[in-house]
XYZ file of C-alpha atoms in Angstrom:
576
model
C -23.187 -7.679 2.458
C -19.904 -7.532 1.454
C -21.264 -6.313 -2.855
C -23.206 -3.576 -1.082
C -21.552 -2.226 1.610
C -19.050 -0.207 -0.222
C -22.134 1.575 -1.675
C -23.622 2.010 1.382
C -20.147 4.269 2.578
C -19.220 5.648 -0.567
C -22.687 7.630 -1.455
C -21.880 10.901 -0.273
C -19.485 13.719 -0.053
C -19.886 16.124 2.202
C -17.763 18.784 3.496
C -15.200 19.127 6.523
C -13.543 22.004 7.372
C -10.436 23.852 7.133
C -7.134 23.131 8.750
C -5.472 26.412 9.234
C -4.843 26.217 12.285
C -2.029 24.271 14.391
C -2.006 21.236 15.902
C -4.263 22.403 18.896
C -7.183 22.399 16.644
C -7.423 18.626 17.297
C -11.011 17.676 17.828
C -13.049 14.701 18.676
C -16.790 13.851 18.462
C -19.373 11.712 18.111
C -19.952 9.697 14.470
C -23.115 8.273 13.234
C -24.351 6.990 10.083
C -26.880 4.804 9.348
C -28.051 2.917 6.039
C -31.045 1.250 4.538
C -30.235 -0.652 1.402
C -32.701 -2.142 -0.951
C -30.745 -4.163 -3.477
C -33.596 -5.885 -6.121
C -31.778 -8.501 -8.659
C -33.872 -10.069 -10.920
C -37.353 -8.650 -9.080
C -35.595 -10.201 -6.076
C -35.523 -7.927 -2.998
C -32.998 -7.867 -0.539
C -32.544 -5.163 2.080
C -30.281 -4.848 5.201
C -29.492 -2.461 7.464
C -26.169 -1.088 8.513
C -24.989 1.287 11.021
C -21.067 2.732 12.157
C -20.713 4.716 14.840
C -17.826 5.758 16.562
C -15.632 8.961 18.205
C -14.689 10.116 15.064
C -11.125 11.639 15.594
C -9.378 14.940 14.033
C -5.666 16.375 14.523
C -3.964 18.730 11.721
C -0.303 17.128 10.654
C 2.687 17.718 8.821
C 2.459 20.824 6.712
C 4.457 22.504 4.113
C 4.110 25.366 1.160
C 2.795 23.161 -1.034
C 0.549 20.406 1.293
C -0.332 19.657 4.287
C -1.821 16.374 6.257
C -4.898 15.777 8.085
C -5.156 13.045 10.494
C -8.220 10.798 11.051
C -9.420 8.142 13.191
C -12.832 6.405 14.445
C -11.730 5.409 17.506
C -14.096 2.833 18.994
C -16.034 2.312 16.090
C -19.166 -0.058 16.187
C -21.044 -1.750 13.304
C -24.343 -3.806 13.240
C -26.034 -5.200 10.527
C -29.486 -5.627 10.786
C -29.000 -4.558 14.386
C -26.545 -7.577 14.396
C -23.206 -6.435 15.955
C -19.888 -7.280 13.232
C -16.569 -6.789 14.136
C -14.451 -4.362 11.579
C -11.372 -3.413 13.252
C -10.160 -1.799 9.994
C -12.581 1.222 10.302
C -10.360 1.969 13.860
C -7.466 2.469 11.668
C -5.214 6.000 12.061
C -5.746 7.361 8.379
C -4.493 10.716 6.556
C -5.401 12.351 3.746
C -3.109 15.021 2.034
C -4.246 17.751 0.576
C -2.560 20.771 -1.498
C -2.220 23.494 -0.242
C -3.124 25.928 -3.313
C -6.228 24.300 -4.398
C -7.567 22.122 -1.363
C -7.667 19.125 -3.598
C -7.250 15.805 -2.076
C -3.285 14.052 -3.195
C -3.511 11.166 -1.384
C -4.221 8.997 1.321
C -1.750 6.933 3.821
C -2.985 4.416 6.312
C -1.440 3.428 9.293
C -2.146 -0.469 8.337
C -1.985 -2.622 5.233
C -5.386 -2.881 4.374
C -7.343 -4.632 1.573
C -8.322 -1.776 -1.137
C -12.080 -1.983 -0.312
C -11.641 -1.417 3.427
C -9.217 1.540 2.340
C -12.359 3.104 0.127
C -14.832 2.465 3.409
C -11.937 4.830 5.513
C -11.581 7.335 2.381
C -15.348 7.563 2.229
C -15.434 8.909 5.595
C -13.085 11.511 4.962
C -15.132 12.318 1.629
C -17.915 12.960 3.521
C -16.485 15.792 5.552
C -14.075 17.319 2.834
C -14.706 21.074 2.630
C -10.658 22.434 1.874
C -11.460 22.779 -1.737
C -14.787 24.952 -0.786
C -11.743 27.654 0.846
C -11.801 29.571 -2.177
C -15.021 29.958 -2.793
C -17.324 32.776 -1.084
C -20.616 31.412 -0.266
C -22.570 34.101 0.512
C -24.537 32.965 -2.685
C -25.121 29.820 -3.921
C -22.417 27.967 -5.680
C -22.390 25.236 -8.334
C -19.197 22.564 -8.439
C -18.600 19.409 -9.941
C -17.333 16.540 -7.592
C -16.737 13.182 -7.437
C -17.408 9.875 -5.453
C -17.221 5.907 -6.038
C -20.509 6.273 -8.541
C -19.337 8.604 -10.508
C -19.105 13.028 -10.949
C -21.964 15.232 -10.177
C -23.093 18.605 -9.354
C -23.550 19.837 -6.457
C -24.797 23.297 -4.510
C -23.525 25.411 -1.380
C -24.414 28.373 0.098
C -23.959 29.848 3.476
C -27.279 30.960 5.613
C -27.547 33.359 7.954
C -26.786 31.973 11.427
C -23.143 30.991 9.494
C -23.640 27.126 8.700
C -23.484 25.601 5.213
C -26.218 24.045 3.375
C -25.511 21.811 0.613
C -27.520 19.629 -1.834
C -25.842 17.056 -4.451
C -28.123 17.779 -7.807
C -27.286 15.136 -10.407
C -24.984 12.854 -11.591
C -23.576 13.767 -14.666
C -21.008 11.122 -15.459
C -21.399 7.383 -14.234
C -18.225 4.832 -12.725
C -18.616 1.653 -13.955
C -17.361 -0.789 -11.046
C -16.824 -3.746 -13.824
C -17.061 -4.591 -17.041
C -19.744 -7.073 -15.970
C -22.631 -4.390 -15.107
C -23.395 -1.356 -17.155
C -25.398 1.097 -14.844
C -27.447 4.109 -15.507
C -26.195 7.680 -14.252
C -27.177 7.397 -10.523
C -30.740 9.256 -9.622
C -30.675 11.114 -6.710
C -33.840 11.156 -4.985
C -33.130 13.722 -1.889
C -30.279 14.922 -0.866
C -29.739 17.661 2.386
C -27.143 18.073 4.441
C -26.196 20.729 6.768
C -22.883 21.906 8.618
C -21.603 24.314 11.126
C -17.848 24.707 10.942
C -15.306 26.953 13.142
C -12.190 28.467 12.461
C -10.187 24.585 13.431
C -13.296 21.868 12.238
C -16.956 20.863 11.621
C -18.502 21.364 14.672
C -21.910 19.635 13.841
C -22.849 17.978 10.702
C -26.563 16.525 9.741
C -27.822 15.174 6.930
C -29.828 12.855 4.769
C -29.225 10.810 1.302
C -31.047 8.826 -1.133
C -29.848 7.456 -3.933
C -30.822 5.022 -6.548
C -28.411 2.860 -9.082
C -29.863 0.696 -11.833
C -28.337 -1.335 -14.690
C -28.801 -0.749 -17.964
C -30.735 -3.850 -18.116
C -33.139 -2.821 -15.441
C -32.179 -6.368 -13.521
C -30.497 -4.883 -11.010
C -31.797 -2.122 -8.942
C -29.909 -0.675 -5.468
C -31.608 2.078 -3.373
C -29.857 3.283 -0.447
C -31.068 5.705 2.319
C -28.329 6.936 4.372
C -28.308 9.570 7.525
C -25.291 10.543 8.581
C -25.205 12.927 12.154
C -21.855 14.407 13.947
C -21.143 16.022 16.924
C -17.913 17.766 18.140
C -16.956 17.127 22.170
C -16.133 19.324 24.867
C -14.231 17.088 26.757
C -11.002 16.633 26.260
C -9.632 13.966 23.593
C -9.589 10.423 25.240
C -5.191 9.986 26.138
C -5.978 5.790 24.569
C -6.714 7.085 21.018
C -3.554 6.608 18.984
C -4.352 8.733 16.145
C -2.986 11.924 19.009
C 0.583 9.810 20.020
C 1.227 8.970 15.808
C 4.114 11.405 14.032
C 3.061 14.508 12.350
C 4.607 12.761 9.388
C 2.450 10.119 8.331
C 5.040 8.453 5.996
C 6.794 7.840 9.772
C 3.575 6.128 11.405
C 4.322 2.490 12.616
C 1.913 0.071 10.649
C -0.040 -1.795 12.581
C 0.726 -5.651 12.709
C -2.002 -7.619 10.092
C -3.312 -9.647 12.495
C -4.420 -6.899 14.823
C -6.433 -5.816 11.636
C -7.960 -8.861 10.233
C -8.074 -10.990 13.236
C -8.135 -14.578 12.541
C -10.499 -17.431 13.866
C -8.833 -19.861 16.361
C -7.353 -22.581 14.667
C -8.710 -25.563 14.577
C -6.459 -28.395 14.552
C -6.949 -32.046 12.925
C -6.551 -34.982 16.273
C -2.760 -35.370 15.707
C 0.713 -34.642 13.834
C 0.667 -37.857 12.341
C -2.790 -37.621 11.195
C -1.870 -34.069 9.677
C 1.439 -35.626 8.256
C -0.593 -38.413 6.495
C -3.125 -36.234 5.104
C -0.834 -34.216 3.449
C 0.917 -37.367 2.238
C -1.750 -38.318 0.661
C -3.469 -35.641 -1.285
C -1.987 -33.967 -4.340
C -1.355 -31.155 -2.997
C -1.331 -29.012 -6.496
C -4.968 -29.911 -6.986
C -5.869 -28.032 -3.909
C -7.076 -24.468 -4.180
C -4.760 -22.283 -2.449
C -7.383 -21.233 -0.189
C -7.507 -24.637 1.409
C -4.130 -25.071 1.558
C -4.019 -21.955 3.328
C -6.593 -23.149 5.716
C -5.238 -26.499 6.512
C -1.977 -24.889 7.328
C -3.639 -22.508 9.096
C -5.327 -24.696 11.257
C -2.141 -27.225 12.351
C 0.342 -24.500 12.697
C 1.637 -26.627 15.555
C 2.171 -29.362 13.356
C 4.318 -27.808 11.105
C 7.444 -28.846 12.577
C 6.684 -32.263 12.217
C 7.293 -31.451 8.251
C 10.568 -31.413 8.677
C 11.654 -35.097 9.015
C 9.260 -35.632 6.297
C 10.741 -33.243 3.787
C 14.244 -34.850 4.941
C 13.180 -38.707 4.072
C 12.101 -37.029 0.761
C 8.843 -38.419 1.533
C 6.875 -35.675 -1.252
C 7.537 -35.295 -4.656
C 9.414 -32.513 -5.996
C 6.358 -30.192 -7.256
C 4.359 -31.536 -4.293
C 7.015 -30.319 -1.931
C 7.571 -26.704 -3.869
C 4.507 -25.500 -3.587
C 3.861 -27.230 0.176
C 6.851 -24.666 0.817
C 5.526 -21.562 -0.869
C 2.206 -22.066 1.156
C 3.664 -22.780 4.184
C 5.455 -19.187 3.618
C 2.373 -17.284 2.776
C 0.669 -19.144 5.564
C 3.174 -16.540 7.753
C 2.672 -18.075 11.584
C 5.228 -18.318 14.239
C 5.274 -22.136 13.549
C 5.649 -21.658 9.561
C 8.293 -19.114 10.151
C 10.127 -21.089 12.675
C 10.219 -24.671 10.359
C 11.478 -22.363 6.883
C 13.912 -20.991 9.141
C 15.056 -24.729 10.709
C 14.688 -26.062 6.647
C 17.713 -23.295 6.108
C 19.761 -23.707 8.799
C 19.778 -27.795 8.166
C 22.825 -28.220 6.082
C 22.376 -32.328 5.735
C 19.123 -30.733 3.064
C 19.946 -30.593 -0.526
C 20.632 -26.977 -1.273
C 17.112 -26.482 -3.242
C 14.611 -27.142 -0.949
C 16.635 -24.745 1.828
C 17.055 -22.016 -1.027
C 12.827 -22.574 -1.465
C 12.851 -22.474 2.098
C 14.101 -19.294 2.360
C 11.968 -18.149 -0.935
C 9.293 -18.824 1.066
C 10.173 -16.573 4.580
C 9.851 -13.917 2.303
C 5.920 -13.604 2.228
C 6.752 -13.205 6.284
C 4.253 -9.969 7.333
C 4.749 -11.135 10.830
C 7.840 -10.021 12.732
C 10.014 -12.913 12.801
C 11.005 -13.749 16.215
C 14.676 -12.110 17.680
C 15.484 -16.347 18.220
C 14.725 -17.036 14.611
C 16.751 -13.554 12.962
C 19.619 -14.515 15.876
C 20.023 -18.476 14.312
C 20.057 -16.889 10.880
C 22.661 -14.103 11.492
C 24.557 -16.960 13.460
C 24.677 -18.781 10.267
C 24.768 -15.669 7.776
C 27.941 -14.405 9.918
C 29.642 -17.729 10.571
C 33.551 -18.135 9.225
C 33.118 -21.386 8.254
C 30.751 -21.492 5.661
C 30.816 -23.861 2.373
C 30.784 -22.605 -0.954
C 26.864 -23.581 -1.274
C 26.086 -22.322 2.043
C 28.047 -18.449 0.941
C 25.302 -18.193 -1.638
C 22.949 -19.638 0.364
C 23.668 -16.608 2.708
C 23.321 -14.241 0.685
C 20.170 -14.759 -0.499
C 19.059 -15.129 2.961
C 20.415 -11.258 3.814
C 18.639 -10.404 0.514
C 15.239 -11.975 1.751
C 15.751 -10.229 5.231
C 15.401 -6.909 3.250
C 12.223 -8.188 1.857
C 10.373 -8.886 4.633
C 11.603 -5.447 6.431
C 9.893 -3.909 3.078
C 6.598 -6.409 3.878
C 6.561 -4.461 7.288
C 7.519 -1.144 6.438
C 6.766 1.063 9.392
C 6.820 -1.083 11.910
C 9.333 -1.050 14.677
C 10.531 -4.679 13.653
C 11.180 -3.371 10.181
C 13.693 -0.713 11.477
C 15.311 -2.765 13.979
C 15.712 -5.270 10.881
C 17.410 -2.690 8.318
C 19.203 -1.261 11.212
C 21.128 -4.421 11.734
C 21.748 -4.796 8.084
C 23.174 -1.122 7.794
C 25.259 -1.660 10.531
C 27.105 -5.245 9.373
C 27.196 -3.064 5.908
C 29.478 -0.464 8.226
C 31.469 -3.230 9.429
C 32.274 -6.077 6.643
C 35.409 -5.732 4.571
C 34.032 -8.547 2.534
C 32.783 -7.628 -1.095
C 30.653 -10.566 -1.494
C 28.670 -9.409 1.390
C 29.077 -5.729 1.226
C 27.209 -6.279 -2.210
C 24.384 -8.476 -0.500
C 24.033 -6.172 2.097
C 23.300 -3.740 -0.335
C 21.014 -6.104 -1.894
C 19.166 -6.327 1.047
C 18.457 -2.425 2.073
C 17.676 -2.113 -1.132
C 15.165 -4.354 -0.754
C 14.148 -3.093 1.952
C 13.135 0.507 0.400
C 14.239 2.293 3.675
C 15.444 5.183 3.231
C 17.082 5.804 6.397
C 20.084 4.106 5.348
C 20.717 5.685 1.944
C 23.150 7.955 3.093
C 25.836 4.576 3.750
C 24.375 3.229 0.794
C 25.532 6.234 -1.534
C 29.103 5.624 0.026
C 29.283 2.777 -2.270
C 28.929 5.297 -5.200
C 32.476 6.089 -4.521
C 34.034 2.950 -4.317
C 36.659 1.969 -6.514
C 34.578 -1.660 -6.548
C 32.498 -0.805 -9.910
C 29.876 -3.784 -9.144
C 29.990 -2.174 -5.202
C 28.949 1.070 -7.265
C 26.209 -0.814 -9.590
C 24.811 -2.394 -6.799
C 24.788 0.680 -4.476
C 23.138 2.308 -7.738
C 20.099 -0.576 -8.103
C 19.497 -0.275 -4.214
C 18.895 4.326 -4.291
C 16.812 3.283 -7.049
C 14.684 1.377 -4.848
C 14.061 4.321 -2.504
C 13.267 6.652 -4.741
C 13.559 10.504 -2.985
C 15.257 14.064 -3.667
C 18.414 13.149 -0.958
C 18.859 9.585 -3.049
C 18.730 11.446 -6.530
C 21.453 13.934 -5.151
C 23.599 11.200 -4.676
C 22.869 9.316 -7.844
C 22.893 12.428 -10.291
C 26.382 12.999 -8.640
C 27.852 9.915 -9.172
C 26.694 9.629 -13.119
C 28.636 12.603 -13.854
C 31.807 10.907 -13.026
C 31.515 7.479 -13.603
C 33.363 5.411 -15.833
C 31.950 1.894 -16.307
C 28.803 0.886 -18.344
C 27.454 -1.768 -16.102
C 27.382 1.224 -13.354
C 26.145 3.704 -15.633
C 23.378 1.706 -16.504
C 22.159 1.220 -12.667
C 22.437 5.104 -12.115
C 20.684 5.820 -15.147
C 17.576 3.108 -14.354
C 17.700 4.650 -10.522
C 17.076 8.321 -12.071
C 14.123 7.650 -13.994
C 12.334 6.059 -10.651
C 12.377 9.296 -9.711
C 10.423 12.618 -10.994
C 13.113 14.382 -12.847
C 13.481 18.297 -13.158
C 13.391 19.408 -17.180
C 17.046 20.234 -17.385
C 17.700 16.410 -15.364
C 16.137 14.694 -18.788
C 18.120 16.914 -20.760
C 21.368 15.307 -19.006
C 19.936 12.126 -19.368
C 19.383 12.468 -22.628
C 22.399 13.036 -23.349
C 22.786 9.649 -22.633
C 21.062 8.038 -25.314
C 23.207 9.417 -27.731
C 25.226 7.659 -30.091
C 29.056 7.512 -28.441
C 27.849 5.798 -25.344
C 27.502 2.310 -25.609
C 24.115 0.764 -26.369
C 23.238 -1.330 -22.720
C 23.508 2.817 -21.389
C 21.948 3.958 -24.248
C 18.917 2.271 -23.507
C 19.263 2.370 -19.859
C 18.855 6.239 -20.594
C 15.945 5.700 -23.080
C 14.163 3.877 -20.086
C 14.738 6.259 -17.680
C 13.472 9.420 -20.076
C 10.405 7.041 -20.998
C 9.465 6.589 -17.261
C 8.615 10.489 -17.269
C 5.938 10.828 -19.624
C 3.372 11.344 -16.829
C 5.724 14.243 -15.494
C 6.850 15.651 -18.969
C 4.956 16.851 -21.878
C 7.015 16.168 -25.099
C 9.220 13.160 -23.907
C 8.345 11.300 -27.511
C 9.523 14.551 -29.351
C 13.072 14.300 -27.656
C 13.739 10.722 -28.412
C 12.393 11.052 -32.105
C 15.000 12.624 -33.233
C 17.386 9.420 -32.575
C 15.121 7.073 -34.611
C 16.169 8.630 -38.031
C 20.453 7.020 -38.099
C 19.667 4.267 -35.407
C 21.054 0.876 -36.308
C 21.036 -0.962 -33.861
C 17.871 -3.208 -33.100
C 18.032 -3.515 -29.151
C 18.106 0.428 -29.120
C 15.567 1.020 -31.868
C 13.173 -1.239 -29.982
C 13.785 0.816 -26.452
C 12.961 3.873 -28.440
C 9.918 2.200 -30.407
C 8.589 1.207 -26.939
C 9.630 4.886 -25.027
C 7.731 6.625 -28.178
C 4.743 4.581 -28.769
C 4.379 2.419 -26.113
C 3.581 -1.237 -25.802
């Protein structure tokens, strides 16, 4: 199921309608689609049968000159294959889609979860099938010939307008093929039928109806997939249900919460071996590194409320070293309460030899669970604490700098800003550099943006490793406010070490013509050659914005010298 369903959701594109209205053309209604899929593999049948359905949700969003957002949800959605009910909370998911504002052509696509990239295509392939902002332009009235595109590959297809006001369109051919891997080489998809009709109004589709077939065949002719597909929607009178989330979300997208993971991808209840000390043995006594990290993973997974019973063991020194490292970096990626709260307690112990609580805290990082307020309280306890040894200082610091990490693993969320919050505000408060520069670190690390305006403070500080660190952490968030700050700060400052930071932060952003120009300048020869080639990076990292980047950094190949510059230029003109 899993080979064909993104087939089965990806095979057409049909039109939705246009969003120039406010935010009180929100609309609801009812979704179905249903698909028959034949897949033959070596004159081997297999067919299943899938259906979605769902109140397929619609509210206009943030909009500017250039773009503007359009919210999407299917709220309640319901599958079944082969009239078998499967649970697929993803498809529930708040989505938008952004869209310019010129041309109607789609820019991107934000989710308000962290979903796996084939569930994100099954959620994109719903909006594809309603997408009519790029038809705006277009008058109708006769028929009309485009080129689009879907997961198979670019075709042609045909609109027109009839005379009670709907839209009739009919995909024609494929005239250009995707290849999904490397593995299978398939012929240009045949369409067999293809009709689809809409009625639209001046805020949505009001009623869509349509059929597909398709057929996909390898090159070889062993592999054959023919899929039917109906698709049917419906807009509501009522009003829009007050549970549905997509209507309580931001206008902004980039401001929607994420949802936590495990609301998404629910996981089986554990199920746990008879004891600790029959979990403590086992472990004991398998080589660990021979396991696949999906059993690991499991095994973990399953005693969770074992876990604690680790730490003695780990004490005694009762695994070896490599055993014990990547026990550790499972246990992290494992990311339960229990897994969370032993890494934390592994930390904390100071009688531990300094490596395995510096793995330890290597390993919170893969945390996409909120850590609990008890667990960030014990570490801030420690983190804050006047009485730290030398060993435990660093040790500190790395743990503010993994705190930033896993606010960045849960960008969004509510936990995340509470998390950065308390970071900025010890950043307000410290007078210590050591920490003022891990506290840096650590919003950095955190890519939120909220607190870049007390991170550009640092610009000005006579501190010049305060300034290269304040540098390295704007980079990390790239936006137009941070690039203010940096692009103001390079035209004043002194050392190389900062220079370089500034410079590597302004090419993570898109630069203006006349801001490569000032980098460039840069690159020349009476700066020193770690800027130089800080500034050679940065121009390089705009070729997808700037025609002509090679041609400005040619020119400084002919009297270069010096081989650590000549191979940054090498690299900027010519690549890898």
């Amino acid at each position: 199921m899993n080979r064909v369903t993104p087939l089965l959701l990806c095979t057409l594109t049909l039109p939705f309608g246009s969003v120039s209205a406010s935010q009180d053309c929100a609309r609801w209604g009812d979704f179905t689609t249903l698909a028959n899929t034949k897949m033959t593999t070596l004159n081997t049948p297999n067919q299943n049968r899938l259906s979605v359905s769902g109140q397929l949700v619609y509210r206009p969003l943030k909009q500017s000159d250039k773009y503007y957002w359009l919210g999407l949800q299917l709220s309640s959605a319901k599958l079944k294959l082969d009239n078998t009910d499967i649970q697929a909370r993803y498809y529930s998911v708040p989505f938008a889609v952004k869209i310019a504002a010129q041309s109607g052509d789609i820019l991107a696509y934000h989710f308000a979860a962290k979903l796996k990239p084939e569930d994100e295509q099954k959620l994109i392939a719903i909006y594809q099938q309603f997408h009519i902002e790029h038809l705006k332009k277009y008058d109708l009235r006769a028929p009309k010939i485009i080129e689009e595109s879907d997961s198979l590959g670019r075709y042609k297809i045909q609109y027109q307008r009839l005379a009670d006001n709907s839209i009739q369109k009919h995909k024609l051919q494929y005239t250009m093929t995707t290849q999904g891997t490397q593995l299978f080489a398939f012929k240009k998809p045949e369409i067999i039928q293809d009709s689809f009709v809409l009625t639209t109004s001046t805020c949505w589709i009001e009623k869509l109806d349509g059929y597909n077939n398709t057929r996909v065949e390898s090159d070889k002719g062993d592999i054959r997939i023919d899929v039917a597909q109906s698709i049917k929607f419906a807009t509501k009178a009522l009003p829009i249900s007050a549970d549905i989330s997509l209507m309580t979300l931001p206008m902004d997208p980039l401001k929607w919460p994420i949802l936590a993971a495990n609301s998404v991808y629910p996981k089986p209840q554990p199920v746990p071996l008879g004891s600790a000390e029959i979990f403590t043995n086992l472990l004991r006594n398998k080589d660990l590194r021979a396991l696949s990290s999906a059993e690991l993973l499991q095994l973990l997974y399953d005693n969770q409320i074992y876990l604690s019973s680790l730490h003695a063991l780990i004490k005694q020194q009762a695994f070896e070293d490599k055993q014990l490292s990547r026990l550790l970096l499972m246990i992290g990626k494992s990311d339960s309460v229990y897994a969370q709260q032993l890494l934390g307690a592994l930390y904390l112990d100071t009688e531990l030899d300094k490596n395995q609580r510096f793995r330890s805290l290597m390993a919170l990082k893969y945390a996409e669970q909120p850590l609990s307020p008890t667990l960030i309280e014990q570490l801030y306890n420690h983190i804050d604490s006047d009485e730290l040894t030398n060993t435990d200082t660093k040790l500190a610091r790395t743990a503010l700098m993994v705190m930033g990490i896993v606010a960045k693993n849960q960008a969004g969320s509510e936990f995340a800003s509470q998390l950065t919050q308390s970071l900025a505000d010890r950043l307000v408060i410290t007078r210590d550099v050591h920490k003022q520069a891990s506290l840096l670190n650590a919003l950095g690390n955190s890519a939120d943006s909220t607190h870049q305006d007390d991170i550009a403070k640092f610009l000005d500080d006579g501190n010049a490793t305060l300034r290269t660190t304040a540098a390295q952490a704007l980079g990390k968030m790239p936006n137009a406010i941070s690039l203010g700050y940096i692009e103001k700060s390079l035209k004043v400052e002194t050392d190389n070490k900062a220079k370089q930071a500034l410079l590597s932060a302004m090419g993570n952003n898109p630069l203006s013509e006349s801001q490569v120009d000032e980098v460039l300048k840069f690159a020349q020869r009476q700066q020193g050659n770690e800027v130089r080639v800080a500034a050679i990076n940065a121009i390089a990292k705009q070729g997808n914005n700037h025609q002509g980047i090679a041609e400005k950094l040619k020119p400084l190949l002919k009297q270069e010298r010096d081989q650590q510059v000549l191979r940054a230029l090498m690299q900027a003109i010519h690549g890898n």
